[in-house]
Structure formats: C-alpha cells, structure tokens
Coordinates of N, CA and C in Angstrom, one line a residue:
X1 N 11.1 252.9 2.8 CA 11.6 253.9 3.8 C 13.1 254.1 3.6
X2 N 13.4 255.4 3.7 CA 14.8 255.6 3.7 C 15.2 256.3 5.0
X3 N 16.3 256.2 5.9 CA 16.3 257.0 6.2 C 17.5 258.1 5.6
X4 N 17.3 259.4 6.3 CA 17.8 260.7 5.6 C 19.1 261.0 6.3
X5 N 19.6 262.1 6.1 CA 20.8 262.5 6.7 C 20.5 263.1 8.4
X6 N 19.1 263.5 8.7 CA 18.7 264.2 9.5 C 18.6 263.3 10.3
X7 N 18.0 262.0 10.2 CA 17.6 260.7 11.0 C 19.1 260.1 11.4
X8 N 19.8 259.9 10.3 CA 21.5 259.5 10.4 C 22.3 260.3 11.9
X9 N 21.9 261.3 11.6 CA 23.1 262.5 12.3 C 22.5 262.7 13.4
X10 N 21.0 262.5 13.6 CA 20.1 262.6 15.2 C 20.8 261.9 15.9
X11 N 20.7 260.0 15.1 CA 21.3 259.0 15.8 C 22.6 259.2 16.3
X12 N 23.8 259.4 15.7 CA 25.4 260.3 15.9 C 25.3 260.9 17.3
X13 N 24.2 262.0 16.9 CA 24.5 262.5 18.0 C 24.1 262.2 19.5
X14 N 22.8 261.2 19.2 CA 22.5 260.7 20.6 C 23.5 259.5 20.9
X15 N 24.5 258.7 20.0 CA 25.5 258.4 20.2 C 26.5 258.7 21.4
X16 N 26.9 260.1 20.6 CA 27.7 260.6 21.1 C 26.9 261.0 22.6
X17 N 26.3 261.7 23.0 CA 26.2 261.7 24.0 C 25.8 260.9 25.2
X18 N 25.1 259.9 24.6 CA 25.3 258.5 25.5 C 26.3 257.8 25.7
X19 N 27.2 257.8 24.9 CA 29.0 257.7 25.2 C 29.6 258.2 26.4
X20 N 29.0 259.6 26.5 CA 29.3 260.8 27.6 C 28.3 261.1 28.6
X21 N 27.6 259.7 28.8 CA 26.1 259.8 30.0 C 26.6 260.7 31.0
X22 N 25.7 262.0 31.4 CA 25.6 263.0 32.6 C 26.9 263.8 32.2
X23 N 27.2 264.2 31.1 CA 27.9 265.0 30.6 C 27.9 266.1 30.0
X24 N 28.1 267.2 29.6 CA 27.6 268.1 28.6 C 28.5 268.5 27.7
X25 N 28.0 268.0 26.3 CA 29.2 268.0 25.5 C 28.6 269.6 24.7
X26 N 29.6 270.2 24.2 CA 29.2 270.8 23.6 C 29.1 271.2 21.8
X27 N 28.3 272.0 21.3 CA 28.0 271.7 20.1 C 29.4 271.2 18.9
X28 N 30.2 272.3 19.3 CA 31.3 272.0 18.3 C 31.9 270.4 18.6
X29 N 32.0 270.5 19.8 CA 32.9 268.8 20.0 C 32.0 267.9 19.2
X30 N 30.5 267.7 19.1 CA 30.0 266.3 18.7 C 29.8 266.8 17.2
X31 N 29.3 268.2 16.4 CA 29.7 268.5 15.2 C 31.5 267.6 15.0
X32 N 32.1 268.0 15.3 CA 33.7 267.5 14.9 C 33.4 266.1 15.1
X33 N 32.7 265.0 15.6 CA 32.9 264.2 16.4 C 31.9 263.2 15.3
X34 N 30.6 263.9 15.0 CA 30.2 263.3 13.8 C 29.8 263.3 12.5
X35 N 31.0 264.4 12.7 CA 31.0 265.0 11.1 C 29.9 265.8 10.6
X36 N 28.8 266.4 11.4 CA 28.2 267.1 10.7 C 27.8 268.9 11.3
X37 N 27.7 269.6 10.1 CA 27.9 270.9 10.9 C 27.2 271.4 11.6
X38 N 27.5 272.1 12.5 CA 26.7 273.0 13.9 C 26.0 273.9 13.2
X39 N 25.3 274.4 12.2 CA 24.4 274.7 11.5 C 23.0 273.6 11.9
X40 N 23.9 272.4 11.0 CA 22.3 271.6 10.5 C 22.5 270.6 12.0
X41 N 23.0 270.4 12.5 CA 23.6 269.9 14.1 C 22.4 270.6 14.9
X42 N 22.9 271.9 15.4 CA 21.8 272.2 16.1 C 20.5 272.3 15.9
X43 N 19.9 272.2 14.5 CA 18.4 272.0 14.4 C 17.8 270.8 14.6
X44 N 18.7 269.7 14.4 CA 18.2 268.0 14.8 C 18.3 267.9 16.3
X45 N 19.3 268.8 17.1 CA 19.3 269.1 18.7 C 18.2 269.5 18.9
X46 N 17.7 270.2 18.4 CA 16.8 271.8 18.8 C 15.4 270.4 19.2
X47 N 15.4 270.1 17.8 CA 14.3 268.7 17.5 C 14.2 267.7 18.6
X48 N 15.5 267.2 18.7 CA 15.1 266.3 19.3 C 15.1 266.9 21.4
X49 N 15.5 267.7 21.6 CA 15.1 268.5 22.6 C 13.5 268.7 23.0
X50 N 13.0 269.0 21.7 CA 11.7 269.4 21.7 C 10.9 267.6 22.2
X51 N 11.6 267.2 21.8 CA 10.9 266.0 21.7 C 11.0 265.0 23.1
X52 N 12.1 265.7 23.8 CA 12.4 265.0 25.3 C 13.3 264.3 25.2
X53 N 14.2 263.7 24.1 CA 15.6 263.2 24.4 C 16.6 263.9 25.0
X54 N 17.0 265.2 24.8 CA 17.9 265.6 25.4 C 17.9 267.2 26.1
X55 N 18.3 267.7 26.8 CA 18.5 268.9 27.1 C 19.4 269.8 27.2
X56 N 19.5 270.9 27.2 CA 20.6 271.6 26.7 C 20.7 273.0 27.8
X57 N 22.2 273.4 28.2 CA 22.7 273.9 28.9 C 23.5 275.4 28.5
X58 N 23.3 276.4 29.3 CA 23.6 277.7 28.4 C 24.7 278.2 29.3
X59 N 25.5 278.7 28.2 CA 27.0 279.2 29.1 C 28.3 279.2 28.1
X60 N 29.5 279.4 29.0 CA 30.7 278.9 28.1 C 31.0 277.4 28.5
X61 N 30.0 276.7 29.2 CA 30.5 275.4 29.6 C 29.0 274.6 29.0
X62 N 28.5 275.2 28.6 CA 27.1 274.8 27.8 C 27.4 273.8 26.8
X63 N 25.9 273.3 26.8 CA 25.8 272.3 25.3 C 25.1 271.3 25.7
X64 N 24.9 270.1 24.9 CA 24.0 269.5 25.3 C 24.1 268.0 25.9
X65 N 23.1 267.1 26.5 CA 23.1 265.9 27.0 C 22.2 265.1 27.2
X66 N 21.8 263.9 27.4 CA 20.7 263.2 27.3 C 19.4 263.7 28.5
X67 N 18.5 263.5 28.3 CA 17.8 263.8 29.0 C 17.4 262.3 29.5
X68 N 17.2 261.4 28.8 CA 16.3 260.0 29.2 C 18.0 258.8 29.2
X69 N 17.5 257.7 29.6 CA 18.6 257.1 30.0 C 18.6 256.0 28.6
X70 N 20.2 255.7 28.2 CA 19.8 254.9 27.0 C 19.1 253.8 26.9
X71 N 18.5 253.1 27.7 CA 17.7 252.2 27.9 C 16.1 252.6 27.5
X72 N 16.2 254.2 27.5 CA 15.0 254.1 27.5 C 14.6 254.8 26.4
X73 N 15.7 254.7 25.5 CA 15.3 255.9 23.9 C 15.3 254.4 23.4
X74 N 14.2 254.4 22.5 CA 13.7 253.5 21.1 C 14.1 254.0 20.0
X75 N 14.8 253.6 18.8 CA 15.1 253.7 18.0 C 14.1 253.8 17.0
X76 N 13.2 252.9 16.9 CA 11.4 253.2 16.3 C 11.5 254.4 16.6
X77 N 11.0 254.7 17.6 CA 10.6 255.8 18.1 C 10.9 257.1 17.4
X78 N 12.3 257.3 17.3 CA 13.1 258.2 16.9 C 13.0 258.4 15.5
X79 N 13.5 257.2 15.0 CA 13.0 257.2 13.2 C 12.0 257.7 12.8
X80 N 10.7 257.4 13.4 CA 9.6 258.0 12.8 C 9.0 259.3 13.3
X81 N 9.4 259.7 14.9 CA 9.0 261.2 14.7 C 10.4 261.9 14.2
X82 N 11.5 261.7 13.3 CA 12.2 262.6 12.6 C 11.8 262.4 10.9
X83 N 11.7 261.2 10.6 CA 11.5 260.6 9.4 C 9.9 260.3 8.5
X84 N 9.0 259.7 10.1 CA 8.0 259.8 9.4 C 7.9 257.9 9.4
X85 N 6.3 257.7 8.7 CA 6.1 256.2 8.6 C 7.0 255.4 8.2
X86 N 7.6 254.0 8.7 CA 8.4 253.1 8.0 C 8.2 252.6 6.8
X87 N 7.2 252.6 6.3 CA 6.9 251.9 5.3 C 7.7 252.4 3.5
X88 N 7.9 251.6 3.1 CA 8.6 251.6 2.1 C 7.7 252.6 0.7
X89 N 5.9 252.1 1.3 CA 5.0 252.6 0.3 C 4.0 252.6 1.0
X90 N 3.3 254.1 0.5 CA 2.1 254.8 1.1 C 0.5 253.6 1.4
X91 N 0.5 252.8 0.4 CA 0.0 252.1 0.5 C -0.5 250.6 1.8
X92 N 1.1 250.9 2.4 CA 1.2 249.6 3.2 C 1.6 250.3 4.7
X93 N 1.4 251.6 4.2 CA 1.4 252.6 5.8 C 0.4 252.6 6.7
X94 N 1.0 252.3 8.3 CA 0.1 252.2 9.1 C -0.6 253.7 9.3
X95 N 0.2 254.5 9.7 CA 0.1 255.9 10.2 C -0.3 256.8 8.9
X96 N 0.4 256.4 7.7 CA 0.2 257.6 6.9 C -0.6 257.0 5.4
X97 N -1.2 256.0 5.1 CA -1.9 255.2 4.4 C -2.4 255.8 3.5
X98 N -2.1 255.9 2.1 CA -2.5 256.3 0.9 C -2.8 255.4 -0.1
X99 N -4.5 255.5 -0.4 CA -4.9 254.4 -1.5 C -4.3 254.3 -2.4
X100 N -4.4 253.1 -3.6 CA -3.9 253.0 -4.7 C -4.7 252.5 -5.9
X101 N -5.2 252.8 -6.6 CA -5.8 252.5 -7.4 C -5.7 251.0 -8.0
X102 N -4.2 250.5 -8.1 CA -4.1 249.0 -8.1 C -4.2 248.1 -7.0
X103 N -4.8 248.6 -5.8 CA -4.2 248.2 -4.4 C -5.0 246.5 -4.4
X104 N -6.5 246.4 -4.6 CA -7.1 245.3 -5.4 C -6.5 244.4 -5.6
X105 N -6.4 243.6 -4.9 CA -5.4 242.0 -6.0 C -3.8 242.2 -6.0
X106 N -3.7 243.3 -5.6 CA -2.0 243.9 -5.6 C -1.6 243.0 -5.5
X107 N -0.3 242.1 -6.0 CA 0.2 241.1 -4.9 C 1.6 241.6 -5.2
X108 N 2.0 243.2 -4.8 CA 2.9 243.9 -4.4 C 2.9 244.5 -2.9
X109 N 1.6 244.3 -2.8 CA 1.2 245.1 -1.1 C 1.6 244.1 -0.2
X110 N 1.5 242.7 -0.2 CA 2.0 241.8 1.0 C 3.4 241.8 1.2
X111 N 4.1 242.2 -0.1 CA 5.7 241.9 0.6 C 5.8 244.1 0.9
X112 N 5.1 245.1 0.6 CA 5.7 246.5 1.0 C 5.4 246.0 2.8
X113 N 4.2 245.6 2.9 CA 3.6 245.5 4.3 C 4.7 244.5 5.1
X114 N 5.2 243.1 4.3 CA 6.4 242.8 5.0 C 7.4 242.6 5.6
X115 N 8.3 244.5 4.2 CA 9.5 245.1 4.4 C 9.4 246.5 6.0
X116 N 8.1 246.5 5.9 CA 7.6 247.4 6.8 C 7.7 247.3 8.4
X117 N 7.1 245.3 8.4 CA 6.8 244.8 9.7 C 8.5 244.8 10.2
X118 N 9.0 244.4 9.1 CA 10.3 243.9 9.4 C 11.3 245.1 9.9
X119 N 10.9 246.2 9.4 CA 11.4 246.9 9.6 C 11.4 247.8 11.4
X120 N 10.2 247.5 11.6 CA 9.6 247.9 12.7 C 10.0 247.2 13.9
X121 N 10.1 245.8 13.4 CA 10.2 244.4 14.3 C 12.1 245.1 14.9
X122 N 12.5 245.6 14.1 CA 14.2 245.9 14.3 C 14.6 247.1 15.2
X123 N 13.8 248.0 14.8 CA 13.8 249.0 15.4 C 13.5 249.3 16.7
X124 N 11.9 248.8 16.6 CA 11.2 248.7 17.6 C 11.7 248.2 19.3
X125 N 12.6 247.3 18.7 CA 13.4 246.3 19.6 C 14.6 246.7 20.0
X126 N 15.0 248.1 19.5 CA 16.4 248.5 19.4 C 16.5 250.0 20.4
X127 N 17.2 249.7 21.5 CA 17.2 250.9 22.2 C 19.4 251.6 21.8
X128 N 18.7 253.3 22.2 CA 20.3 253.8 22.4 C 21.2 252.7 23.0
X129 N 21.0 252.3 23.8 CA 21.7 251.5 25.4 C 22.2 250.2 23.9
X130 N 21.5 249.4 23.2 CA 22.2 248.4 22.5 C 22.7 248.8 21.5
X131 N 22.7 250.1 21.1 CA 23.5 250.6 20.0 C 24.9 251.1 21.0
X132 N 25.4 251.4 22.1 CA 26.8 251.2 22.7 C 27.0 250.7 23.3
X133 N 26.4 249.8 23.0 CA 27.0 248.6 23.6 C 27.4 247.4 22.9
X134 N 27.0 247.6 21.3 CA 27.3 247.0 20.4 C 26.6 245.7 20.2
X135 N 25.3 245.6 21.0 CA 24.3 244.4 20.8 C 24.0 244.3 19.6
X136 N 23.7 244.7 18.5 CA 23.4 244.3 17.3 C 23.4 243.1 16.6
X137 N 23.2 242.5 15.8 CA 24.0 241.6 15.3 C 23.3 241.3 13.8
X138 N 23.8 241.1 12.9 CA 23.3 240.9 12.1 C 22.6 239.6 11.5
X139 N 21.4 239.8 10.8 CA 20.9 238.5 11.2 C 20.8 237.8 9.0
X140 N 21.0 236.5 9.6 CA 21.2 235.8 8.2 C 20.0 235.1 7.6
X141 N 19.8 235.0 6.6 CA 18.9 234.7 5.4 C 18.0 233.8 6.0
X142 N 18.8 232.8 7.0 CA 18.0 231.5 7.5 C 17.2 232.3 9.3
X143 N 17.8 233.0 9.3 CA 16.7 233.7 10.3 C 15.3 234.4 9.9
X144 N 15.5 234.5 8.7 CA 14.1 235.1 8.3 C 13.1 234.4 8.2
X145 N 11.9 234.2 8.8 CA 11.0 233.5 8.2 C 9.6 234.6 8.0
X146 N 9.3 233.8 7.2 CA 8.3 234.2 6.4 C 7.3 233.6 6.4
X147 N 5.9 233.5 6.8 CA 4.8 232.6 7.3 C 3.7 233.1 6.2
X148 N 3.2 231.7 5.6 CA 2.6 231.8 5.4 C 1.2 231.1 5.4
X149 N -0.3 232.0 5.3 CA -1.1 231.4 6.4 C -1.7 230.9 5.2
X150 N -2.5 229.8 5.3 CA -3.2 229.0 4.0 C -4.5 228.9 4.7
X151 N -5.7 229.0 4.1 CA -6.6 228.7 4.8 C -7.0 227.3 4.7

C-alpha cells in the first residue's frame, strides 16, 4: 500500500481544519497552509464532502469545515475510501483480492497479509482528534509481536 499525494493532502487538510473546529477556513488559506494547490485542493474537498467529512460554505466568507467531530473521523476509514485496499498485494486483499497463480504454498502471502493487518491495526485505531493532539507514538521493534500458531 502506498499512500498518494491525494490521501497525504486529504489528511492536511482535515488537519487543518480540525485545528480551526467550527470555523470556516477558506480554500486559499489551507492551499497556502498545506502546500497544495486550490486546483487539486478542491477536488479532495469536493471528495471528501461527498463523503461526509466536511461541508462547505458559499460566499466571500465561504470555504470549508468539518462536518463530524475529530473524534469521530478514522483514519482507516479515510485511507481506503480515497486510496483503496491496504494491502500491499492483491493477493492478500480483503476488499479487492486478486488470485495468483503462485498463491499455493506461497510463503510470501503470510507476511503481504501481515504488512496488511498491521497496517489496519494502526490506522484503524487512529482518529483526526489523535493526530492534534499529537497521540502518536512511534512504536519499536520490541513492540512487534508476531505469533505464531503451531499446531
């Protein structure tokens, strides 16, 4: 899974405006603000509007603002309806799963399936509200576990 510049600059901008809860910023300020242009800016608004994150206000005092509160946008959520399945490979996709001819005995599919979980596990867990507030934290090598089941 990668994510894109579309997914990157969504995030920016629901940033930004959860920064500015019950505010209405307008397009040019959060273009200037995260660097990306009010061209391809307002089609990821337009998007994620459509989608029920934010709503948007018409005028000379127009622009846009959250619609849901940062507690309650998922970061999963968002990645995959802008981005699409997490998975690193079609193969190990829950949503978008494409056979493989070597899939049989693969023993490449257990670790795509889990770069996948892991990736979900992060996300999934990750609301606007902990990204400003800077809950994050990065997690170290000895935090990973990895189980494995033996019969």
């Amino acid at each position: 899974m990668k994510v894109s510049s579309k997914g990157e600059y969504a995030l920016r901008a629901l940033l930004m405006l959860g920064g500015h809860q019950g505010n209405v910023l307008g397009i040019q300020e959060i273009a200037d603000k995260t660097l990306v242009t009010t061209n391809y800016l307002e089609q990821i608004l337009l998007q994620l509007k459509k989608l029920g994150y934010v709503t948007s206000k018409r005028g000379a005092k127009g622009g846009y603002m959250l619609l849901k509160e940062p507690q309650e946008i998922n970061i999963g959520e968002i990645i995959r309806e802008l981005e699409g399945p997490l998975s690193p490979m079609a193969c190990a996709s829950i949503t978008k799963y494409e056979p493989c001819p070597l899939e049989v005995g693969c023993q490449l599919k257990p670790l795509w399936s889990l770069v996948r979980d892991t990736i979900a596990y992060v996300l999934d867990r990750t609301t606007l509200e902990d990204l400003l507030e800077n809950k994050i934290s990065l997690l170290k090598g000895e935090d990973l576990v990895v189980i494995k089941n033996t019969p």
